Short mmCIF file of C-alpha atoms in Angstrom, two decimals:
data_model
loop_
_atom_site.label_atom_id
_atom_site.label_comp_id
_atom_site.label_asym_id
_atom_site.label_seq_id
_atom_site.Cartn_x
_atom_site.Cartn_y
_atom_site.Cartn_z
CA UNK A 2 39.94 12.96 -52.02
CA UNK A 3 39.12 13.50 -48.33
CA UNK A 4 35.45 12.82 -47.60
CA UNK A 5 34.47 11.17 -50.89
CA UNK A 6 31.60 8.72 -50.83
CA UNK A 7 29.28 6.35 -52.64
CA UNK A 8 26.05 4.54 -51.76
CA UNK A 9 25.71 0.98 -53.06
CA UNK A 10 21.96 0.37 -53.27
CA UNK A 11 20.19 -2.74 -54.55
CA UNK A 12 17.08 -3.60 -56.49
CA UNK A 13 16.25 -6.24 -53.84
CA UNK A 14 17.58 -7.77 -50.68
CA UNK A 15 20.43 -10.18 -51.47
CA UNK A 16 21.20 -8.42 -54.76
CA UNK A 17 24.85 -8.38 -53.72
CA UNK A 18 25.19 -5.01 -51.96
CA UNK A 19 27.36 -6.39 -49.14
CA UNK A 20 29.89 -8.12 -51.38
CA UNK A 21 30.02 -5.27 -53.90
CA UNK A 22 30.65 -2.81 -51.07
CA UNK A 23 33.42 -5.07 -49.75
CA UNK A 24 34.87 -5.44 -53.24
CA UNK A 25 34.98 -1.68 -53.79
CA UNK A 26 36.61 -1.24 -50.37
CA UNK A 27 39.30 -3.81 -51.17
CA UNK A 28 39.92 -2.32 -54.64
CA UNK A 29 40.25 1.19 -53.19
CA UNK A 30 42.61 0.25 -50.37
CA UNK A 31 44.85 -1.49 -52.90
CA UNK A 32 45.03 1.88 -54.72
CA UNK A 33 46.27 3.54 -51.56
CA UNK A 34 42.90 5.09 -50.64
CA UNK A 35 42.02 5.26 -46.94
CA UNK A 36 38.48 3.87 -47.05
CA UNK A 37 35.80 2.81 -44.56
CA UNK A 38 32.48 0.96 -44.97
CA UNK A 39 29.19 2.25 -43.58
CA UNK A 40 25.62 1.02 -43.21
CA UNK A 41 23.30 3.31 -41.32
CA UNK A 42 20.78 0.65 -40.39
CA UNK A 43 21.19 -3.09 -40.61
CA UNK A 44 18.72 -5.88 -39.86
CA UNK A 45 20.64 -9.05 -39.10
CA UNK A 46 21.15 -11.82 -36.57
CA UNK A 47 24.69 -12.25 -37.82
CA UNK A 48 26.65 -9.80 -35.68
CA UNK A 49 30.14 -9.14 -34.36
CA UNK A 50 31.75 -7.46 -31.36
CA UNK A 51 34.31 -4.72 -32.01
CA UNK A 52 37.36 -4.19 -29.84
CA UNK A 53 35.61 -1.40 -27.96
CA UNK A 54 32.78 -3.81 -27.07
CA UNK A 55 30.18 -2.64 -29.61
CA UNK A 56 27.87 -4.98 -31.50
CA UNK A 57 27.62 -4.39 -35.26
CA UNK A 58 26.59 -6.43 -38.29
CA UNK A 59 29.13 -9.03 -39.37
CA UNK A 60 28.83 -7.78 -42.94
CA UNK A 61 30.25 -4.42 -41.85
CA UNK A 62 33.03 -6.15 -39.90
CA UNK A 63 33.86 -8.10 -43.06
CA UNK A 64 33.81 -4.90 -45.12
CA UNK A 65 36.15 -3.26 -42.61
CA UNK A 66 38.52 -6.17 -43.07
CA UNK A 67 38.25 -5.63 -46.82
CA UNK A 68 39.19 -1.97 -46.22
CA UNK A 69 42.00 -3.04 -43.86
CA UNK A 70 40.65 -0.92 -41.01
CA UNK A 71 39.46 -1.84 -37.52
CA UNK A 72 35.64 -2.18 -37.36
CA UNK A 73 33.86 0.31 -35.10
CA UNK A 74 30.30 1.18 -34.10
CA UNK A 75 30.47 4.19 -36.44
CA UNK A 76 30.27 1.81 -39.38
CA UNK A 77 26.86 0.40 -38.35
CA UNK A 78 25.20 2.76 -35.86
CA UNK A 79 21.79 1.03 -35.91
CA UNK A 80 21.45 -2.76 -35.82
CA UNK A 81 18.04 -4.45 -35.65
CA UNK A 82 18.02 -8.04 -34.36
CA UNK A 83 14.71 -9.78 -35.09
CA UNK A 84 13.19 -11.68 -32.18
CA UNK A 85 10.11 -12.85 -34.05
CA UNK A 86 7.84 -11.83 -36.90
CA UNK A 87 6.85 -8.49 -35.38
CA UNK A 88 9.62 -7.17 -33.15
CA UNK A 89 13.36 -6.58 -33.05
CA UNK A 90 15.97 -5.59 -30.53
CA UNK A 91 17.31 -2.13 -31.39
CA UNK A 92 21.08 -1.81 -31.00
CA UNK A 93 22.29 1.81 -31.11
CA UNK A 94 26.01 2.55 -31.36
CA UNK A 95 26.75 -1.03 -30.41
CA UNK A 96 24.52 -1.26 -27.32
CA UNK A 97 20.94 -2.57 -27.00
CA UNK A 98 18.38 0.11 -26.18
CA UNK A 99 15.18 -1.98 -26.17
CA UNK A 100 12.72 -4.07 -28.15
CA UNK A 101 10.41 -2.47 -30.68
CA UNK A 102 7.72 -3.56 -33.10
CA UNK A 103 8.17 -2.83 -36.79
CA UNK A 104 5.21 -0.43 -36.66
CA UNK A 105 6.66 1.39 -33.66
CA UNK A 106 10.10 1.63 -35.26
CA UNK A 107 8.97 2.86 -38.67
CA UNK A 108 6.19 4.92 -37.07
CA UNK A 109 8.53 7.32 -35.33
CA UNK A 110 11.63 5.91 -33.64
CA UNK A 111 13.52 5.40 -36.87
CA UNK A 112 13.30 9.08 -37.79
CA UNK A 113 14.75 10.12 -34.42
CA UNK A 114 17.86 8.11 -35.30
CA UNK A 115 18.51 10.00 -38.52
CA UNK A 116 20.75 12.69 -37.02
CA UNK A 117 22.94 10.21 -35.05
CA UNK A 118 23.31 8.05 -38.16
CA UNK A 119 24.24 11.04 -40.32
CA UNK A 120 26.72 12.20 -37.67
CA UNK A 121 28.47 8.81 -37.77
CA UNK A 122 28.76 9.00 -41.55
CA UNK A 123 30.17 12.51 -41.40
CA UNK A 124 32.71 11.49 -38.75
CA UNK A 125 33.93 8.68 -40.99
CA UNK A 126 34.10 11.02 -43.99
CA UNK A 127 36.16 13.49 -41.97
CA UNK A 128 38.79 10.85 -41.17
CA UNK A 129 38.87 8.84 -44.42
CA UNK A 130 39.48 9.54 -48.07
CA UNK A 131 36.29 7.70 -48.99
CA UNK A 132 33.33 6.01 -47.32
CA UNK A 133 31.49 3.27 -49.22
CA UNK A 134 27.95 3.02 -47.88
CA UNK A 135 25.67 0.03 -48.23
CA UNK A 136 21.92 0.44 -48.56
CA UNK A 137 19.26 -1.96 -47.29
CA UNK A 138 16.61 -3.80 -49.25
CA UNK A 139 15.57 -1.51 -52.10
CA UNK A 140 15.60 2.30 -52.22
CA UNK A 141 12.22 2.10 -53.98
CA UNK A 142 10.32 0.83 -50.92
CA UNK A 143 8.02 3.83 -51.20
CA UNK A 144 6.00 2.86 -48.14
CA UNK A 145 9.11 3.44 -45.99
CA UNK A 146 10.68 6.41 -47.77
CA UNK A 147 9.43 9.03 -45.29
CA UNK A 148 11.45 7.53 -42.44
CA UNK A 149 14.37 6.14 -44.46
CA UNK A 150 17.80 6.46 -42.83
CA UNK A 151 19.75 3.93 -44.87
CA UNK A 152 18.99 4.41 -48.58
CA UNK A 153 17.98 7.63 -50.35
CA UNK A 154 17.35 9.44 -47.08
CA UNK A 155 21.02 9.27 -46.14
CA UNK A 156 22.15 9.69 -49.78
CA UNK A 157 20.20 12.93 -50.17
CA UNK A 158 21.30 14.33 -46.80
CA UNK A 159 24.97 13.55 -47.47
CA UNK A 160 24.82 14.21 -51.24
CA UNK A 161 26.10 10.73 -52.03
CA UNK A 162 26.06 9.38 -55.58
CA UNK A 163 24.21 6.08 -55.85
CA UNK A 164 24.96 2.94 -57.84
CA UNK A 165 22.15 0.37 -57.93
CA UNK A 166 23.14 -3.32 -57.93
CA UNK A 167 20.88 -5.94 -59.54
CA UNK A 168 21.12 -9.74 -59.37
CA UNK A 169 20.72 -10.92 -62.96
CA UNK A 170 20.82 -14.56 -61.85
CA UNK A 171 17.25 -14.12 -60.59
CA UNK A 172 16.02 -12.70 -63.89
CA UNK A 173 14.20 -9.45 -64.61
CA UNK A 174 17.16 -7.21 -63.91
CA UNK A 175 16.30 -4.59 -66.56
CA UNK A 176 12.80 -4.17 -65.16
CA UNK A 177 14.30 -3.93 -61.68
CA UNK A 178 16.73 -1.19 -62.68
CA UNK A 179 14.10 0.80 -64.57
CA UNK A 180 11.38 0.35 -61.95
CA UNK A 181 13.68 1.22 -59.07
CA UNK A 182 14.64 4.49 -60.75
CA UNK A 183 11.11 5.35 -61.88
CA UNK A 184 9.69 4.96 -58.36
CA UNK A 185 12.05 7.52 -56.84
CA UNK A 186 11.23 11.19 -56.31
CA UNK A 187 12.99 13.63 -58.67
CA UNK A 188 15.36 14.77 -55.89
CA UNK A 189 16.35 11.14 -55.27
CA UNK A 190 16.71 10.33 -58.96
CA UNK A 191 19.26 13.15 -59.29
CA UNK A 192 21.67 11.05 -57.20
CA UNK A 193 21.20 7.71 -59.00
CA UNK A 194 24.22 7.66 -61.30
CA UNK A 195 23.73 4.22 -62.79
CA UNK A 196 23.75 0.49 -62.37
CA UNK A 197 25.93 -2.53 -61.68
CA UNK A 198 24.91 -6.01 -62.87
CA UNK A 199 25.82 -8.82 -60.48
CA UNK A 200 26.09 -12.62 -60.88
CA UNK A 201 26.12 -12.75 -64.68
CA UNK A 202 26.73 -16.09 -66.40
CA UNK A 203 27.62 -16.32 -70.07
CA UNK A 204 28.69 -14.04 -72.91
CA UNK A 205 28.47 -10.39 -71.84
CA UNK A 206 28.09 -9.26 -75.48
CA UNK A 207 24.60 -10.80 -75.44
CA UNK A 208 23.71 -8.44 -72.59
CA UNK A 209 25.01 -5.26 -74.20
CA UNK A 210 21.92 -4.44 -76.35
CA UNK A 211 19.80 -4.48 -73.20
CA UNK A 212 22.26 -2.23 -71.38
CA UNK A 213 22.18 0.20 -74.32
CA UNK A 214 18.36 0.26 -74.25
CA UNK A 215 18.40 0.78 -70.47
CA UNK A 216 20.69 3.77 -70.99
CA UNK A 217 18.31 5.15 -73.58
CA UNK A 218 15.32 4.74 -71.25
CA UNK A 219 16.92 6.15 -68.11
CA UNK A 220 19.85 8.26 -69.26
CA UNK A 221 22.06 6.28 -66.89
CA UNK A 222 24.95 4.01 -67.69
CA UNK A 223 25.91 0.60 -66.34
CA UNK A 224 29.23 0.70 -64.50
CA UNK A 225 30.03 -2.99 -64.90
CA UNK A 226 28.85 -6.58 -65.25
CA UNK A 227 30.22 -8.78 -62.49
CA UNK A 228 30.41 -12.51 -63.29
CA UNK A 229 28.94 -15.16 -61.03
CA UNK A 230 31.67 -16.21 -58.60
CA UNK A 231 31.54 -19.59 -56.84
CA UNK A 232 32.83 -20.36 -53.38
CA UNK A 233 33.27 -16.87 -51.99
CA UNK A 234 31.92 -17.88 -48.57
CA UNK A 235 31.77 -14.24 -47.43
CA UNK A 236 29.75 -13.36 -44.31
CA UNK A 237 26.09 -12.92 -45.13
CA UNK A 238 23.91 -10.26 -43.60
CA UNK A 239 20.30 -11.30 -43.28
CA UNK A 240 20.70 -14.94 -42.37
CA UNK A 241 21.06 -18.20 -44.21
CA UNK A 242 17.96 -19.37 -46.03
CA UNK A 243 17.71 -22.47 -43.91
CA UNK A 244 14.14 -23.21 -44.98
CA UNK A 245 15.82 -25.31 -47.66
CA UNK A 246 16.79 -28.55 -45.98
CA UNK A 247 20.28 -29.85 -46.58
CA UNK A 248 21.79 -26.47 -47.42
CA UNK A 249 25.52 -27.03 -47.67
CA UNK A 250 27.92 -24.34 -46.50
CA UNK A 251 30.39 -23.46 -49.24
CA UNK A 252 33.79 -25.01 -48.67
CA UNK A 253 37.12 -25.43 -50.36
CA UNK A 254 37.31 -28.24 -52.89
CA UNK A 255 40.09 -30.33 -51.43
CA UNK A 256 40.36 -34.01 -50.51
CA UNK A 257 40.94 -35.05 -46.90
CA UNK A 258 44.48 -35.79 -45.76
CA UNK A 259 43.38 -38.92 -43.94
CA UNK A 260 41.26 -41.84 -45.08
CA UNK A 261 37.95 -40.29 -43.97
CA UNK A 262 35.98 -37.11 -44.30
CA UNK A 263 34.23 -35.53 -41.33
CA UNK A 264 30.51 -34.78 -41.66
CA UNK A 265 29.17 -31.84 -39.65
CA UNK A 266 25.41 -31.32 -39.22
CA UNK A 267 24.25 -27.91 -38.00
CA UNK A 268 20.76 -27.79 -36.47
CA UNK A 269 18.88 -25.06 -38.33
CA UNK A 270 17.24 -23.62 -35.20
CA UNK A 271 14.77 -20.71 -35.41
CA UNK A 272 16.28 -17.21 -35.26
CA UNK A 273 19.71 -18.72 -35.84
CA UNK A 274 22.49 -16.22 -35.24
CA UNK A 275 26.13 -16.18 -36.27
CA UNK A 276 25.84 -19.26 -38.44
CA UNK A 277 29.19 -18.17 -39.87
CA UNK A 278 30.76 -19.85 -36.81
CA UNK A 279 30.91 -23.02 -38.92
CA UNK A 280 32.63 -21.38 -41.91
CA UNK A 281 36.03 -22.21 -40.44
CA UNK A 282 35.01 -25.88 -40.33
CA UNK A 283 33.86 -25.74 -43.94
CA UNK A 284 37.24 -24.29 -44.89
CA UNK A 285 39.01 -27.46 -43.74
CA UNK A 286 39.85 -30.02 -46.45
CA UNK A 287 37.67 -33.08 -45.96
CA UNK A 288 35.07 -31.40 -43.72
CA UNK A 289 31.51 -31.32 -45.08
CA UNK A 290 29.09 -28.90 -43.38
CA UNK A 291 25.34 -28.99 -43.93
CA UNK A 292 22.30 -27.49 -42.20
CA UNK A 293 19.60 -29.94 -41.12
CA UNK A 294 16.17 -29.99 -39.50
CA UNK A 295 15.30 -33.70 -39.11
CA UNK A 296 16.62 -36.25 -36.61
CA UNK A 297 17.49 -38.83 -39.26
CA UNK A 298 19.91 -36.32 -40.77
CA UNK A 299 22.04 -36.59 -37.64
CA UNK A 300 22.58 -40.33 -38.06
CA UNK A 301 25.70 -40.12 -40.26
CA UNK A 302 27.05 -36.89 -38.72
CA UNK A 303 30.41 -37.09 -36.96
CA UNK A 304 29.73 -33.75 -35.23
CA UNK A 305 26.43 -31.99 -34.55
CA UNK A 306 26.52 -28.26 -33.90
CA UNK A 307 23.68 -26.51 -32.08
CA UNK A 308 24.38 -22.90 -33.10
CA UNK A 309 23.58 -19.53 -31.62
CA UNK A 310 20.04 -18.20 -31.66
CA UNK A 311 18.17 -15.05 -30.73
CA UNK A 312 15.48 -17.29 -29.19
CA UNK A 313 16.95 -20.01 -26.96
CA UNK A 314 13.58 -21.07 -25.53
CA UNK A 315 12.00 -21.09 -28.99
CA UNK A 316 14.93 -23.16 -30.28
CA UNK A 317 14.47 -25.65 -27.43
CA UNK A 318 10.81 -26.10 -28.31
CA UNK A 319 11.73 -26.55 -31.98
CA UNK A 320 14.37 -29.17 -31.17
CA UNK A 321 11.79 -31.11 -29.15
CA UNK A 322 8.99 -30.79 -31.69
CA UNK A 323 11.27 -32.02 -34.48
CA UNK A 324 12.61 -34.98 -32.53
CA UNK A 325 16.10 -33.51 -32.64
CA UNK A 326 16.27 -33.23 -28.83
CA UNK A 327 15.91 -37.00 -28.46
CA UNK A 328 18.49 -37.56 -31.21
CA UNK A 329 20.94 -35.28 -29.41
CA UNK A 330 20.37 -37.12 -26.13
CA UNK A 331 21.09 -40.44 -27.84
CA UNK A 332 24.28 -39.05 -29.33
CA UNK A 333 25.47 -37.83 -25.95
CA UNK A 334 24.73 -41.22 -24.36
CA UNK A 335 26.69 -42.96 -27.12
CA UNK A 336 29.69 -40.61 -26.78
CA UNK A 337 29.16 -39.06 -30.21
CA UNK A 338 30.29 -35.42 -30.57
CA UNK A 339 27.97 -32.45 -30.03
CA UNK A 340 29.00 -28.78 -29.84
CA UNK A 341 26.71 -26.05 -28.52
CA UNK A 342 27.60 -22.40 -29.22
CA UNK A 343 26.02 -19.50 -27.32
CA UNK A 344 22.24 -20.11 -27.45
CA UNK A 345 22.99 -23.70 -28.45
CA UNK A 346 25.19 -24.05 -25.36
CA UNK A 347 22.36 -22.69 -23.21
CA UNK A 348 19.90 -25.18 -24.73
CA UNK A 349 22.22 -28.09 -23.86
CA UNK A 350 22.12 -27.10 -20.18
CA UNK A 351 19.84 -28.29 -17.38
CA UNK A 352 17.67 -25.28 -16.63
CA UNK A 353 16.88 -21.80 -17.97
CA UNK A 354 15.31 -18.83 -16.21
CA UNK A 355 14.22 -16.38 -18.89
CA UNK A 356 12.27 -13.24 -18.05
CA UNK A 357 14.08 -11.23 -20.73
CA UNK A 358 14.28 -12.85 -24.17
CA UNK A 359 11.16 -15.06 -24.28
CA UNK A 360 9.70 -14.11 -20.88
CA UNK A 361 8.86 -17.81 -20.49
CA UNK A 362 10.21 -18.01 -16.95
CA UNK A 363 11.50 -21.43 -15.88
CA UNK A 364 12.26 -23.80 -18.77
CA UNK A 365 14.03 -27.14 -18.66
CA UNK A 366 17.00 -27.53 -20.98
CA UNK A 367 18.15 -30.70 -22.72
CA UNK A 368 20.22 -31.70 -19.69
CA UNK A 369 23.34 -32.72 -21.61
CA UNK A 370 25.62 -30.30 -19.74
CA UNK A 371 25.66 -29.35 -16.01
CA UNK A 372 24.76 -25.71 -16.64
CA UNK A 373 22.02 -23.41 -15.35
CA UNK A 374 21.26 -20.23 -17.28
CA UNK A 375 19.65 -17.01 -16.08
CA UNK A 376 18.83 -14.29 -18.59
CA UNK A 377 20.04 -10.82 -17.61
CA UNK A 378 18.71 -7.57 -19.04
CA UNK A 379 22.28 -6.42 -19.56
CA UNK A 380 23.83 -7.96 -22.67
CA UNK A 381 27.30 -9.47 -22.45
CA UNK A 382 29.47 -8.08 -25.26
CA UNK A 383 33.08 -9.22 -24.99
CA UNK A 384 36.20 -10.32 -26.89
CA UNK A 385 37.59 -13.15 -24.71
CA UNK A 386 40.91 -14.92 -25.17
CA UNK A 387 41.89 -18.24 -23.64
CA UNK A 388 43.32 -21.67 -24.19
CA UNK A 389 41.98 -25.15 -24.94
CA UNK A 390 43.72 -28.37 -25.97
CA UNK A 391 46.97 -26.50 -25.35
CA UNK A 392 46.17 -23.97 -28.09
CA UNK A 393 45.37 -20.27 -27.83
CA UNK A 394 41.82 -19.23 -28.73
CA UNK A 395 40.09 -15.94 -29.44
CA UNK A 396 36.36 -15.37 -29.73
CA UNK A 397 33.54 -12.93 -29.09
CA UNK A 398 30.45 -13.08 -26.89
CA UNK A 399 26.94 -11.70 -27.56
CA UNK A 400 24.32 -12.96 -25.10
CA UNK A 401 21.85 -12.10 -22.35
CA UNK A 402 22.06 -15.56 -20.77
CA UNK A 403 24.45 -15.90 -17.83
CA UNK A 404 25.69 -19.48 -17.41
CA UNK A 405 26.45 -21.09 -14.05
CA UNK A 406 28.67 -24.09 -14.79
CA UNK A 407 28.17 -26.74 -12.11
CA UNK A 408 30.52 -29.46 -13.33
CA UNK A 409 32.29 -31.06 -16.26
CA UNK A 410 35.71 -30.14 -17.61
CA UNK A 411 36.40 -26.46 -18.38
CA UNK A 412 36.00 -25.47 -22.04
CA UNK A 413 36.23 -21.83 -23.19
CA UNK A 414 34.35 -20.54 -20.12
CA UNK A 415 31.79 -23.27 -20.71
CA UNK A 416 32.27 -26.97 -20.12
CA UNK A 417 32.66 -30.42 -21.59
CA UNK A 418 31.08 -33.71 -20.53
CA UNK A 419 32.17 -36.73 -22.56
CA UNK A 420 31.85 -35.77 -26.22
CA UNK A 421 29.52 -32.84 -25.55
CA UNK A 422 31.09 -29.36 -25.55
CA UNK A 423 29.45 -26.01 -24.84
CA UNK A 424 30.67 -22.41 -24.95
CA UNK A 425 29.35 -18.87 -25.33
CA UNK A 426 32.30 -18.00 -27.57
CA UNK A 427 31.49 -17.23 -31.20
CA UNK A 428 34.37 -17.29 -33.68
CA UNK A 429 36.56 -19.65 -31.65
CA UNK A 430 36.89 -22.08 -34.56
CA UNK A 431 38.69 -19.37 -36.56
CA UNK A 432 41.73 -19.96 -34.29
CA UNK A 433 43.64 -22.40 -36.48
CA UNK A 434 45.54 -24.43 -33.89
CA UNK A 435 42.49 -24.81 -31.67
CA UNK A 436 40.28 -25.82 -34.60
CA UNK A 437 42.70 -28.56 -35.66
CA UNK A 438 42.99 -29.86 -32.09
CA UNK A 439 39.19 -29.85 -31.71
CA UNK A 440 38.72 -31.73 -34.99
CA UNK A 441 41.23 -34.36 -33.86
CA UNK A 442 39.14 -34.84 -30.70
CA UNK A 443 35.97 -35.10 -32.78
CA UNK A 444 37.53 -37.58 -35.19
CA UNK A 445 38.75 -39.77 -32.31
CA UNK A 446 35.32 -39.76 -30.62
CA UNK A 447 33.58 -40.45 -33.94
CA UNK A 448 36.00 -43.23 -34.86
CA UNK A 449 37.05 -41.54 -38.08
CA UNK A 450 40.50 -41.70 -39.67
CA UNK A 451 40.34 -37.98 -40.37
CA UNK A 452 43.49 -35.87 -40.25
CA UNK A 453 43.23 -32.04 -40.15
CA UNK A 454 45.38 -30.24 -42.68
CA UNK A 455 48.42 -28.82 -40.86
CA UNK A 456 48.55 -25.53 -42.78
CA UNK A 457 44.97 -24.33 -43.23
CA UNK A 458 44.82 -20.66 -42.25
CA UNK A 459 41.28 -19.34 -42.01
CA UNK A 460 42.56 -15.76 -41.89
CA UNK A 461 44.57 -16.26 -45.07
CA UNK A 462 41.58 -17.85 -46.82
CA UNK A 463 39.40 -14.90 -45.84
CA UNK A 464 42.00 -12.50 -47.23
CA UNK A 465 42.05 -14.47 -50.49
CA UNK A 466 38.26 -14.22 -50.71
CA UNK A 467 38.35 -10.47 -50.12
CA UNK A 468 41.04 -10.11 -52.77
CA UNK A 469 38.79 -12.02 -55.17
CA UNK A 470 36.07 -9.45 -54.52
CA UNK A 471 38.53 -6.67 -55.20
CA UNK A 472 39.56 -8.43 -58.41
CA UNK A 473 35.92 -8.64 -59.55
CA UNK A 474 35.59 -4.87 -59.24
CA UNK A 475 38.98 -4.13 -60.80
CA UNK A 476 38.49 -6.46 -63.75
CA UNK A 477 34.78 -6.09 -64.52
CA UNK A 478 33.74 -2.60 -63.42
CA UNK A 479 34.64 0.79 -64.86
CA UNK A 480 36.86 1.76 -61.95
CA UNK A 481 37.81 5.14 -63.43
CA UNK A 482 34.13 6.08 -63.58
CA UNK A 483 33.50 4.77 -60.06
CA UNK A 484 36.43 6.81 -58.76
CA UNK A 485 35.02 9.96 -60.39
CA UNK A 486 31.68 9.29 -58.71
CA UNK A 487 33.34 8.86 -55.31
CA UNK A 488 35.37 12.05 -55.73
CA UNK A 489 32.90 14.33 -57.53
CA UNK A 490 29.41 12.97 -56.83
CA UNK A 491 26.61 12.18 -59.27
CA UNK A 492 26.87 13.87 -62.68
CA UNK A 493 24.72 16.93 -63.31
CA UNK A 494 21.70 16.78 -65.58
CA UNK A 495 20.59 13.17 -65.08
CA UNK A 496 17.10 12.93 -66.63
CA UNK A 497 13.94 12.32 -64.64
CA UNK A 498 12.30 8.93 -65.28
CA UNK A 499 8.52 9.14 -64.83
CA UNK A 500 6.31 8.65 -62.93
CA UNK A 501 8.49 9.19 -59.85
CA UNK A 502 7.40 8.53 -56.29
CA UNK A 503 3.66 9.01 -55.67
#
């Protein structure tokens, strides 16, 4: 099968492209297929550092885990990290190459990246039996088609068959499938092999007449109807929708071992990055994780997490405007636990000099940790290892801020003062022994009779979730037909659906 491929496109953002791609990767690798994921261009603040020190989207790192291969920059050659409403940092082959406005990027720079992106895809196809590519947004964004390097642009250049995923839970999925196809140029339509329904609830026989009519209208079949699956907790790409107060991170349904639960409140700072840092907490029996944006919501929290952010200075202003800064100061004075990660760690410090990210110059931090931060134009991308509470810890670093620690007790290259901890290390809570030791410290400081489960393995739970995705594909999709697509490409003679792209 060497060099087979498939593009998983979507009718909308959040249609389920990332999880479907991961599910297909896991299903294929279980069949003995050497498979790799790929996304030419990703826009996300949720990123990961590969072993060679390259920054890629966490969704592609998760998909690589589903494929049981080591993630590399080839799998996500272009990563856009929004810094505001109008600009993003452009990360090329894992390294930042500058800031650019959306108009500047789509106006010319994006097209110059087409050949490097295509070269990465072809390198993966040369070394794998199959490459499962994920699109972005919708392939029918006709205003962006001329410069597209992630949807039909890459599909047409690489002659990839395309399956379009639609989220039926939102409603209107038949119109989405038909409209997506009908807004593509004839040359693009030739590659759209069919559809995949995602997040269906109920009796699938009630859906079948609509699928038959869709086939009659488009000449394209539906390759499966995937049921709605609760509690997957898989890494998301474009960021948590934290505009909804009280969003609760999905967690295992298990009672605590001790007499108490632990309540974790995560400050929903602007431009929040790597919010998946708290997934390992949510995986612990008896730990409840929620995202908050008001000071009163910290009152009953046993631990408050100030997470990473692409805008440390903006997050500081937000914390002050919302009254959360004062609430955090009161917690620190009372010896109640606070954890700052990356940008959150920087915000907890005394002073920030930023001529890079916000260009705000000198800014006072919250003063809860004896740390001074200077932003460097060079980004730190690292995979550190260390020890804390007598347990080994692994993490990854993604930051421009360089921290000078002036006191406190050492903590993962950061520091601790009382019940306030700060570190640049993302992913540290995925180290099981360290996480349990940290939660024991938190419970003691919070006065809770909480006991961490002795056998929770975050890695094993993640593997179970990825297997569930593979099961969804194996049990609810026409895998024989998908395999033929991957091996042979889109079928010949697919009809044109008018009017096509203008």
